[in-house]
Short mmCIF file of C-alpha atoms and ligand atoms in Angstrom, two decimals:
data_model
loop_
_atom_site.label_atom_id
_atom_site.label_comp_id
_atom_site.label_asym_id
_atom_site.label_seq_id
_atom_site.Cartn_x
_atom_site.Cartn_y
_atom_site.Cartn_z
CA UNK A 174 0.00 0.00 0.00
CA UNK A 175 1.69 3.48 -0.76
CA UNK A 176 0.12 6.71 -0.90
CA UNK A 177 1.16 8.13 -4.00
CA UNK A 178 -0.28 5.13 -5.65
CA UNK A 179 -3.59 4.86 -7.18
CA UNK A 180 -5.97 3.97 -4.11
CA UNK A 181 -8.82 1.41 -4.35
CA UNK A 182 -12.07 3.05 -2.72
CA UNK A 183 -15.03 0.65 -1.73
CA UNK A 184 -18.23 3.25 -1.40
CA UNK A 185 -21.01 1.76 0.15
CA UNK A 186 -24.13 3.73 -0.31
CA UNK A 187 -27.26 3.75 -1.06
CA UNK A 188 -28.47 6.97 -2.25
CA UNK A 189 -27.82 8.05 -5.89
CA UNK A 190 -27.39 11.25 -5.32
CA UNK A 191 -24.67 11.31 -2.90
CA UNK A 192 -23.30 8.23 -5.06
CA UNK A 193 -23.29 10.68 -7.99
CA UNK A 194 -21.44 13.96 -5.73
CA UNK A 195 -18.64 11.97 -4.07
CA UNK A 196 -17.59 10.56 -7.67
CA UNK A 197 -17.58 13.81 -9.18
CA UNK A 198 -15.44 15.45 -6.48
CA UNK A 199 -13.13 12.27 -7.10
CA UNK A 200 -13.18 13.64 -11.24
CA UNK A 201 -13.24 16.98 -10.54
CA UNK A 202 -10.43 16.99 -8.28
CA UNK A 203 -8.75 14.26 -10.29
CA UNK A 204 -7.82 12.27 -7.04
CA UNK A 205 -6.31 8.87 -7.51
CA UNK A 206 -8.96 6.89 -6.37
CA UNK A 207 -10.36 3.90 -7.98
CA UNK A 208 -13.86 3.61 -6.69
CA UNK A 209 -15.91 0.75 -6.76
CA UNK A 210 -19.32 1.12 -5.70
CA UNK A 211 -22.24 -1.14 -4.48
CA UNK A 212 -25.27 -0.38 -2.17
CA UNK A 213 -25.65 -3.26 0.77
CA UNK A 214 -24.30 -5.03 2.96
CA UNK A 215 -24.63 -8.09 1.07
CA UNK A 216 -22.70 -6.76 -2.06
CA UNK A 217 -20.21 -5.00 0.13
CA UNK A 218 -19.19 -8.29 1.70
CA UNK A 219 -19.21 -10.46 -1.69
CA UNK A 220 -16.61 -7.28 -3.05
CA UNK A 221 -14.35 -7.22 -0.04
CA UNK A 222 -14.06 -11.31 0.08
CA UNK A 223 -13.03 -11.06 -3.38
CA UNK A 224 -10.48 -8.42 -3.54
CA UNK A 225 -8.34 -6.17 -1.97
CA UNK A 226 -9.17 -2.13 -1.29
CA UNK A 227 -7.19 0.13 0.35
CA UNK A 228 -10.19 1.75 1.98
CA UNK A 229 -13.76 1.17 2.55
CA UNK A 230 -16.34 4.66 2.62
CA UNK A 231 -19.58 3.54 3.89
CA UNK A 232 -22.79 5.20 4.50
CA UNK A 233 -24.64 4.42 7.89
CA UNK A 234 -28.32 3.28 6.95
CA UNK A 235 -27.95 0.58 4.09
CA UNK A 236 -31.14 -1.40 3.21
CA UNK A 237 -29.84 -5.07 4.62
CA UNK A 238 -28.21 -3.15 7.84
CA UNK A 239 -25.99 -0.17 8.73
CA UNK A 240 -22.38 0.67 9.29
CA UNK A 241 -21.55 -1.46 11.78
CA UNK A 242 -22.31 -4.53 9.61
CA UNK A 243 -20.02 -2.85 7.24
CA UNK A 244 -17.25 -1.93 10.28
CA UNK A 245 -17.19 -6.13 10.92
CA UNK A 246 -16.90 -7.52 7.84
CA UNK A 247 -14.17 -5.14 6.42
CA UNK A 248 -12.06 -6.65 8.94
CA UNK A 249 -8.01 -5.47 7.96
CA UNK A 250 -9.62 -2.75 5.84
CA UNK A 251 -10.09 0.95 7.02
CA UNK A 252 -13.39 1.75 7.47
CA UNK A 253 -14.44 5.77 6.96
CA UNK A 254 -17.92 6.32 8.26
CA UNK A 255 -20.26 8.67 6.91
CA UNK A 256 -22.82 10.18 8.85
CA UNK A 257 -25.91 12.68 8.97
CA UNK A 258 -25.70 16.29 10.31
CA UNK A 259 -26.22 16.01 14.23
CA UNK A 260 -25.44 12.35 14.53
CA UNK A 261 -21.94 12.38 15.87
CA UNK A 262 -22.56 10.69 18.29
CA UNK A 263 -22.91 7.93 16.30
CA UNK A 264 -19.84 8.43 14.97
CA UNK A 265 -18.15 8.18 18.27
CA UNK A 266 -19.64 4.64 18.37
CA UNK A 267 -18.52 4.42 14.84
CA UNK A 268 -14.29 4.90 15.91
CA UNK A 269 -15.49 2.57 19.05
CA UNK A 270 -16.38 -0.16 16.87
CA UNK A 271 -13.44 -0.35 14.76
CA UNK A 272 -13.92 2.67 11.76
CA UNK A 273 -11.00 4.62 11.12
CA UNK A 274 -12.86 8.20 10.85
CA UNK A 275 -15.81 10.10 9.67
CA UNK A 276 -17.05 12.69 7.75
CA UNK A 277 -20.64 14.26 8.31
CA UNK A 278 -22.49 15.20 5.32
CA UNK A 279 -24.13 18.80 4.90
CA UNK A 280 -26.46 19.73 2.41
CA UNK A 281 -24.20 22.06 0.88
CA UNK A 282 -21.58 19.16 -0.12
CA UNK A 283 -18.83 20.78 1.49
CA UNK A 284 -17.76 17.55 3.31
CA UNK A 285 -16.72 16.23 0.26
CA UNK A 286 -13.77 18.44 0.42
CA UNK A 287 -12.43 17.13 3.21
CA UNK A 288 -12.32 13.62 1.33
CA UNK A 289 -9.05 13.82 0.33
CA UNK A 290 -7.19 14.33 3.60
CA UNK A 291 -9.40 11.90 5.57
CA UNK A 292 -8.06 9.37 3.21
CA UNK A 293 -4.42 10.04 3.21
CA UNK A 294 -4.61 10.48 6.82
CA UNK A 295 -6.31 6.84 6.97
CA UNK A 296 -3.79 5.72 4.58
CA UNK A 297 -1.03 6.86 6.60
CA UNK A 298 -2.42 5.62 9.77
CA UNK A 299 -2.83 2.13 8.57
CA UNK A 300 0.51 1.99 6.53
CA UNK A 301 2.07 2.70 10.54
CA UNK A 302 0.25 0.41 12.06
CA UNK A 303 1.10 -2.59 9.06
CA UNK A 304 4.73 -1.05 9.78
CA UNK A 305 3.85 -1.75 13.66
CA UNK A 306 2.80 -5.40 13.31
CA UNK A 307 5.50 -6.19 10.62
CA UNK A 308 8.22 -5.12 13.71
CA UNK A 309 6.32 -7.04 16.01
CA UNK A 310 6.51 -10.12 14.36
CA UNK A 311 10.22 -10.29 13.11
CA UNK A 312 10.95 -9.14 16.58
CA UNK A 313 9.01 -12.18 17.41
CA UNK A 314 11.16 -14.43 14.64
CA UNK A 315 14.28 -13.10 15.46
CA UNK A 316 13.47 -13.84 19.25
CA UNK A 317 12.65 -17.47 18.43
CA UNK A 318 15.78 -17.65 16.12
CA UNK A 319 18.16 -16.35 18.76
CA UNK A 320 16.06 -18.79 21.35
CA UNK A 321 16.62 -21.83 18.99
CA UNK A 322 20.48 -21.18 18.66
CA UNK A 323 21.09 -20.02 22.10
CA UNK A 324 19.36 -23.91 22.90
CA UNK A 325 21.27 -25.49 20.10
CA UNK A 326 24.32 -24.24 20.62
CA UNK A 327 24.45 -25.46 24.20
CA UNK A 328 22.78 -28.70 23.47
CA UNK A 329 25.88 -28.94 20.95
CA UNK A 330 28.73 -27.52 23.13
CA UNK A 331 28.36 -30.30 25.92
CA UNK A 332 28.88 -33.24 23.56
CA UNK A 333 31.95 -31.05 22.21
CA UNK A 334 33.94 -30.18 25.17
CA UNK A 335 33.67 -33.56 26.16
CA UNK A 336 34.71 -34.92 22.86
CA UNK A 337 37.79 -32.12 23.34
CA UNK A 338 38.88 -33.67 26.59
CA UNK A 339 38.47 -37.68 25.04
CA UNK A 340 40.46 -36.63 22.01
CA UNK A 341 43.12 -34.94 23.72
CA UNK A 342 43.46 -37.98 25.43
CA UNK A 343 43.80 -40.18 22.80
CA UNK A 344 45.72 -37.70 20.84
CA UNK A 345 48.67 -37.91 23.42
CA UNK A 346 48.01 -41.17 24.10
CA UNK A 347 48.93 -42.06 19.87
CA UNK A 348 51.75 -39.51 20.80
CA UNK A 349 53.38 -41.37 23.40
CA UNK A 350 52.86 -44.85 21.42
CA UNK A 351 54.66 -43.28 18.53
CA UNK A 352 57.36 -42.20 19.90
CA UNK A 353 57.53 -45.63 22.24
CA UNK A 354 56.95 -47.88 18.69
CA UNK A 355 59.85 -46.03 16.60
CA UNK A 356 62.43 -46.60 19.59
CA UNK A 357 61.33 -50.29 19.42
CA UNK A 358 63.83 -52.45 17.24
CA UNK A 359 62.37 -55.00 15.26
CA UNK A 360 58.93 -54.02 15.33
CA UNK A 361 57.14 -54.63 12.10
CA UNK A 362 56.84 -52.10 9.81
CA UNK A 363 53.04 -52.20 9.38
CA UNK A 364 52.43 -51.50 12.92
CA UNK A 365 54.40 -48.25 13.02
CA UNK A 366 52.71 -47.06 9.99
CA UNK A 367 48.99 -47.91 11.68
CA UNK A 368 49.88 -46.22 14.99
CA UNK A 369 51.54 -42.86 12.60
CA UNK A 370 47.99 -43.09 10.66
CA UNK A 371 46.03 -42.95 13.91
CA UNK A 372 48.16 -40.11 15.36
CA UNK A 373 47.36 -38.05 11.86
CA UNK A 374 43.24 -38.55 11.94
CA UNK A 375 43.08 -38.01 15.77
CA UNK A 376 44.83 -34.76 15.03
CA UNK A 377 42.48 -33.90 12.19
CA UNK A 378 39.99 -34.73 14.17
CA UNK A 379 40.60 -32.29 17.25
CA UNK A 380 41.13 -29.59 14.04
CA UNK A 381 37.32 -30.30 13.46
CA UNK A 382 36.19 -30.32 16.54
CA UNK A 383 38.03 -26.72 16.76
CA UNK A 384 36.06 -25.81 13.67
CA UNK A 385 32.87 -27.09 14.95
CA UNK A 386 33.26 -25.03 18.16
CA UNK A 387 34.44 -21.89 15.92
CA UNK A 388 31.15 -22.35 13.40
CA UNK A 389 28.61 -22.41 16.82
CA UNK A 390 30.39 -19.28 18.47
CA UNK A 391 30.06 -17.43 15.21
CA UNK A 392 26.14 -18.11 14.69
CA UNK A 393 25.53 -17.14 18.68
CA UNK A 394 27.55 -13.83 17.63
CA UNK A 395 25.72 -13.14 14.39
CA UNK A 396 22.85 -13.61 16.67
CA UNK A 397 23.74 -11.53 18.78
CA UNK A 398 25.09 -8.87 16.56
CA UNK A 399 21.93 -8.92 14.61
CA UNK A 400 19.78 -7.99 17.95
CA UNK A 401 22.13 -5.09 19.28
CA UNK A 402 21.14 -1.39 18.21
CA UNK A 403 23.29 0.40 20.09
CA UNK A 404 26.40 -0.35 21.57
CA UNK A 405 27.69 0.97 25.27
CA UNK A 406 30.76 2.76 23.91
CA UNK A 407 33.91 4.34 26.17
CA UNK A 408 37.01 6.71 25.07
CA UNK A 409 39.60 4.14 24.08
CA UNK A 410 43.35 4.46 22.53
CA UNK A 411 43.05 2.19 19.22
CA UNK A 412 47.15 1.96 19.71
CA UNK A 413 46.00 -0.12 23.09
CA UNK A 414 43.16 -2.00 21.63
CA UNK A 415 45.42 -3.32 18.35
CA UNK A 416 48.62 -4.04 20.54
CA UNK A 417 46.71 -6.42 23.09
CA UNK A 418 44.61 -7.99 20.10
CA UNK A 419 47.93 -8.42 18.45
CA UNK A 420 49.60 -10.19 21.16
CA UNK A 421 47.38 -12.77 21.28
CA UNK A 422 48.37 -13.71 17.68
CA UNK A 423 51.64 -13.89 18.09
CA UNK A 424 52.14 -17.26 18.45
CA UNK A 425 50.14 -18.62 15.89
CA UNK A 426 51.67 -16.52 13.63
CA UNK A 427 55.17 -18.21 14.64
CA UNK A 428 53.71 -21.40 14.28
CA UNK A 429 52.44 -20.85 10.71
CA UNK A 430 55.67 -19.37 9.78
CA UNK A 431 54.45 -15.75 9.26
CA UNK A 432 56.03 -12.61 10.27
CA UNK A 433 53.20 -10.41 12.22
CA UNK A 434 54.12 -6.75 12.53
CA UNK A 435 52.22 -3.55 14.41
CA UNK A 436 52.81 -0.41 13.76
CA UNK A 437 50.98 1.59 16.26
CA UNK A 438 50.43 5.79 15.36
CA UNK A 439 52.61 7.73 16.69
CA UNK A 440 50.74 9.16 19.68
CA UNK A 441 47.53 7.63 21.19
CA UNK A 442 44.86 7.60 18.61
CA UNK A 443 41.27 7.94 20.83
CA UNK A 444 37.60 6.76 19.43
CA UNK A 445 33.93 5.81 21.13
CA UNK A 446 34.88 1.96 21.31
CA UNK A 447 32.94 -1.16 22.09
CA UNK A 448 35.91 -3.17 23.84
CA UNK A 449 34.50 -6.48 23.34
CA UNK A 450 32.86 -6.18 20.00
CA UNK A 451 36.03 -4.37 18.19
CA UNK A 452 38.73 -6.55 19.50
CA UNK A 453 35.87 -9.31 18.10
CA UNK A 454 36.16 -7.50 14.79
CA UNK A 455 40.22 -7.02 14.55
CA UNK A 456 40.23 -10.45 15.51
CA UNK A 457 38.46 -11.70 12.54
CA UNK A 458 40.06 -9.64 10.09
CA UNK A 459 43.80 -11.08 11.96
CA UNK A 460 41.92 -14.76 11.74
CA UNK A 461 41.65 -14.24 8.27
CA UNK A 462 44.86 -12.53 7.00
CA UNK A 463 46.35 -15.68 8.76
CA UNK A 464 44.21 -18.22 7.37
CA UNK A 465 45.10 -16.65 4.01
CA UNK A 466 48.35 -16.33 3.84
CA UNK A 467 50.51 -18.78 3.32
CA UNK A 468 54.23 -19.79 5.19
CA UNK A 469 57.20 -17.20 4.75
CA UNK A 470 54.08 -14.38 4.57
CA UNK A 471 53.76 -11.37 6.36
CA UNK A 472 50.82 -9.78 8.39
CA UNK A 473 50.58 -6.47 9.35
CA UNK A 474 48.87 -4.47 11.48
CA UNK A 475 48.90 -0.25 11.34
CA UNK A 476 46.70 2.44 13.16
CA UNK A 477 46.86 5.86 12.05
CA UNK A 478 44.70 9.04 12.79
CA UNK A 479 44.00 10.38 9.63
CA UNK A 480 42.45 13.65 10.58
CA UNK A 481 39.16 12.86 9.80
CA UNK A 482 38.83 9.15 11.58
CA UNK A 483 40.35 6.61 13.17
CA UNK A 484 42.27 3.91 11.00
CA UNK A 485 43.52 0.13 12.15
CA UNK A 486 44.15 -1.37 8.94
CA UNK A 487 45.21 -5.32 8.27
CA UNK A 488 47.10 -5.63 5.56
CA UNK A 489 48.33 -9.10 4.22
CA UNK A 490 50.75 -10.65 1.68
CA UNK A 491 48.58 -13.54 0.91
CA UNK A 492 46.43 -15.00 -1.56
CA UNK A 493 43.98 -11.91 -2.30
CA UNK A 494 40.22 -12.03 -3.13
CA UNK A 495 38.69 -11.31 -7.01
CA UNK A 496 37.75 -8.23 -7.53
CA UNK A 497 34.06 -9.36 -8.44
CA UNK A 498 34.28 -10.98 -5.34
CA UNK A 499 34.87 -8.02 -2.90
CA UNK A 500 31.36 -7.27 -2.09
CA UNK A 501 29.92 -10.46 -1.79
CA UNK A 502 32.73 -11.73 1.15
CA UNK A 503 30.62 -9.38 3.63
CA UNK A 504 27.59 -11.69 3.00
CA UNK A 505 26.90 -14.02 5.52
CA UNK A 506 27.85 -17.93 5.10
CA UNK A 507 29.74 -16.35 2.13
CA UNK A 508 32.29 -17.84 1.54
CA UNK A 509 34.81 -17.47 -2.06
CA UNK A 510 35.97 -20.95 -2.39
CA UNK A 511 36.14 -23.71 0.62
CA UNK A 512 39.61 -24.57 -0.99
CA UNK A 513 41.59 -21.42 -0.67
CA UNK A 514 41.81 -21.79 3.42
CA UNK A 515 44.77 -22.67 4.43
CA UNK A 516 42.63 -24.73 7.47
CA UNK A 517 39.95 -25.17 5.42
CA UNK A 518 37.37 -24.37 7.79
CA UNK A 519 35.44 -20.98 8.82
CA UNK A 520 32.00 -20.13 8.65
CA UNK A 521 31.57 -17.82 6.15
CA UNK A 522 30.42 -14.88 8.90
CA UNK A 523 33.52 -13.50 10.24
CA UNK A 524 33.26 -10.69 8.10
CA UNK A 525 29.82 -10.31 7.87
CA UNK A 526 29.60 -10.04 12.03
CA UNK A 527 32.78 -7.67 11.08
CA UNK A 528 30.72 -5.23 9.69
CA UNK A 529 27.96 -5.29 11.81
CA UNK A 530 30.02 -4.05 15.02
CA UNK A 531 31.85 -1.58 13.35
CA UNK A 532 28.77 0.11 11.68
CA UNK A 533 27.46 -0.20 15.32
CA UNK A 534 30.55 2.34 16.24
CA UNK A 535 29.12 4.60 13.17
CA UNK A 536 32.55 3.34 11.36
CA UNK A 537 32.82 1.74 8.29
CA UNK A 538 35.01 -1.01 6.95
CA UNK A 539 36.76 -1.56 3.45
CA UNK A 540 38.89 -4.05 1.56
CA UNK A 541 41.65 -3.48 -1.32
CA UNK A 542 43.15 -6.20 -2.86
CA UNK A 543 45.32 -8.05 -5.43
CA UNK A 544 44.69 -11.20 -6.12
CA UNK A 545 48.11 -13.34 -5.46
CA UNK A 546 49.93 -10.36 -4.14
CA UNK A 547 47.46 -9.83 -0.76
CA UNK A 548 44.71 -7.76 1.04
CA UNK A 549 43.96 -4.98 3.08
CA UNK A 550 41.38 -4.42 5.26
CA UNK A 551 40.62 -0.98 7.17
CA UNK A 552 38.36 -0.11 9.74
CA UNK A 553 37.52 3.41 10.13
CA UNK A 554 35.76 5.16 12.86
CA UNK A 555 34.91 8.58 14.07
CA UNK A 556 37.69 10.30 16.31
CA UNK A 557 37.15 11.64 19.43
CA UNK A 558 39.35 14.69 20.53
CA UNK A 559 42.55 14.10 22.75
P1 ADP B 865 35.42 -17.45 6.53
O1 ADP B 865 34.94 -18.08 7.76
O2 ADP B 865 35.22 -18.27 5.30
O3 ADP B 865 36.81 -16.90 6.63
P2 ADP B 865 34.64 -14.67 6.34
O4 ADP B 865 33.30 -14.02 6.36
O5 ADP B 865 35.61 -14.26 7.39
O6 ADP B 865 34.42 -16.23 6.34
O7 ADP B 865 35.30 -14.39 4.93
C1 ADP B 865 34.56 -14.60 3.74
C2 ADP B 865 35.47 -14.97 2.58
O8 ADP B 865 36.31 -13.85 2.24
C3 ADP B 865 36.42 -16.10 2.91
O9 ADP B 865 35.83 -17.34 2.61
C4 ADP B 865 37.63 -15.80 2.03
O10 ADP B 865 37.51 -16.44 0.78
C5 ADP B 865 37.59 -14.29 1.82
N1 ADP B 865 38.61 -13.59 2.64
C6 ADP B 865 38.42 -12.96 3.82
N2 ADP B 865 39.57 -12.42 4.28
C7 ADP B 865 40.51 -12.69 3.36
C8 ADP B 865 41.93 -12.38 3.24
N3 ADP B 865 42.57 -11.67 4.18
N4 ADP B 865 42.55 -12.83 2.15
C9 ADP B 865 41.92 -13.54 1.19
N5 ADP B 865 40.60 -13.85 1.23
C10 ADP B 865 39.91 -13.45 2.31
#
């Protein structure tokens, strides 16, 4: 239903004459009605089972029964209720029972005039409240979505831990027979090549479970994300943020071969931040320029106050992303191609739940890249004063 389109009138009424005035104001004035009319209560119901209007004008006496008949059957469509001088009244009774408004008809035709905004302002009203309900119920979906994850994921992350804990077990356990086997002499060659075989898939196998974990803690965030309006935001120096994020990655950077650098600004560089939810998003964008870069690459961190925002760009020298593809990889579940990961894994939302946090700071977040050569991601947000 919009306003500027054509609207579809239902009159109800009974007297010619009045019949006749109302559709020559709608000529005359050239409104963009399309009026059906019909003259009971009877007819009125067989038109408004069978089609759609935008609004229904009705009289109040009608040979087979009155406006009130007319008020019940039009159910999700606006009623406007037309009455006789002196019977307002009835009109009162008229907005009690349901009708949207009313217009009371003088001899001199003059109420005609007010036709127009009575409409719109019916229009209007009932575009709000279809506005109203449509909030209500994907509040209400969105509630049960978040309700059926929140469950799932917990059903799921019992099972998982304890999985973790049996196949660490076992994991060292194949460890310690390894090593035990190859220091054996004599032992058949077979049997070191089972136990090296059960080693490499209980390995694999704690790398899933990782994943699994990873998958169900991004779908509680996008949840989450997806819920938040507003985020409870304090003065905080990006330099501090992006060194302590950092840190954490400095390991697994070693252990993947990679040189990780940060380059903080020069002097502290202060924004409205979200503590949790940006070192949430640096952390994805650090997951990723990781994941997709291979050994002997480099990973770097800078933040910068460029005068007219904040800056913590990740830059990487991996494997880049298409340029057709640089939109798309802030879709959720979207992911370019499950065989460019280095682990192979990921959920697709990282950068999707990326962009939701920072555009809850009133930041925004970018990507440049070459394919083969490497990418660069950059958060910006607004500054706040030293
Ligand atoms: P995923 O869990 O698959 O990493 P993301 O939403 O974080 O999901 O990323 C979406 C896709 O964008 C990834 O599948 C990957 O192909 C691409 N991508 C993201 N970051 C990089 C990067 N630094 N280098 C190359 N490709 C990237």
């Amino acid at each position: 239903m919009n306003i500027e389109e054509t609207i579809t009138l239902l009159l109800v009424e009974d007297d010619r004459i009045d019949q006749r005035a109302l559709l020559r104001v709608i000529e005359r004035e050239k409104l963009p009605y399309q009026c059906e009319t019909v003259e009971t209560v009877a007819q009125a119901g067989a038109l408004l089972n069978a089609r759609h209007f935008d609004v229904v004008l009705t009289d109040y006496k009608l040979g087979d029964g009155d406006a009130f008949d007319i008020i019940r059957i039009a159910h999700n469509t606006p009623v406007i209720f037309i009455t006789g001088l002196g019977s307002e009244e009835l009109a009162v009774r008229a907005m009690k029972a349901g009708a949207y408004d009313y217009l009371t008809k003088d001899t001199a035709q003059h109420y005609l005039k007010l036709l127009p905004i009575v409409v719109n302002n019916c229009m209007k009203r009932r575009r709000a409240e279809l506005e109203a309900q449509e909030m209500a119920q994907e509040r209400v979906r969105r509630e049960a979505l978040e309700g059926f994850l929140r469950d799932v994921s917990h059903d799921l992350r019992t099972p998982l831990a304890s999985l973790g804990t049996g196949l660490y077990v076992i994991n060292r356990y194949a460890e310690r027979l390894f090593t035990g086997l190859a220091e054996t002499p004599n032992l058949p060659p077979a049997m070191l090549d089972q136990v090296t075989r059960l080693r490499e898939r209980t390995s694999q196998m704690e790398d899933d479970r990782g994943r699994l974990e990873q998958i169900i803690s991004d779908m509680l965030e996008m949840v989450k994300a997806d819920n938040q309006t507003a985020l409870h935001k304090v003065r905080y120096d990006l330099n501090a943020l992006a060194q302590e994020v950092v840190d954490g990655y400095l390991n697994v950077a070693a252990e993947n071969q990679q040189t990780l650098r940060f380059n903080p600004a020069p002097t502290a560089v202060y924004a409205p931040v979200a503590i949790g939810e940006l070192s949430i998003v640096l952390e994805k964008l650090l997951d990723n320029a990781l994941d997709y870069t291979p050994p002997g690459g480099e990973i770097s961190v800078l933040v910068n106050d460029s005068g007219a925002a904040a800056e913590v760009t990740i830059a990487d020298t991996g494997i880049g992303i298409p340029d057709e593809e640089r939109e798309n990889i802030f879709q959720r579940f979207y992911r370019i191609d499950k065989a460019r990961s280095r682990k192979n894994g990921g959920s697709g939302l990282g950068l999707s739940i990326a962009r939701r946090w920072v555009e809850l700071h009133g930041g925004t977040i970018k990507v440049d890249s070459v394919q083969g050569q490497g990418s660069s991601f950059q958060v910006q947000l607004p500054l706040v004063e030293n």
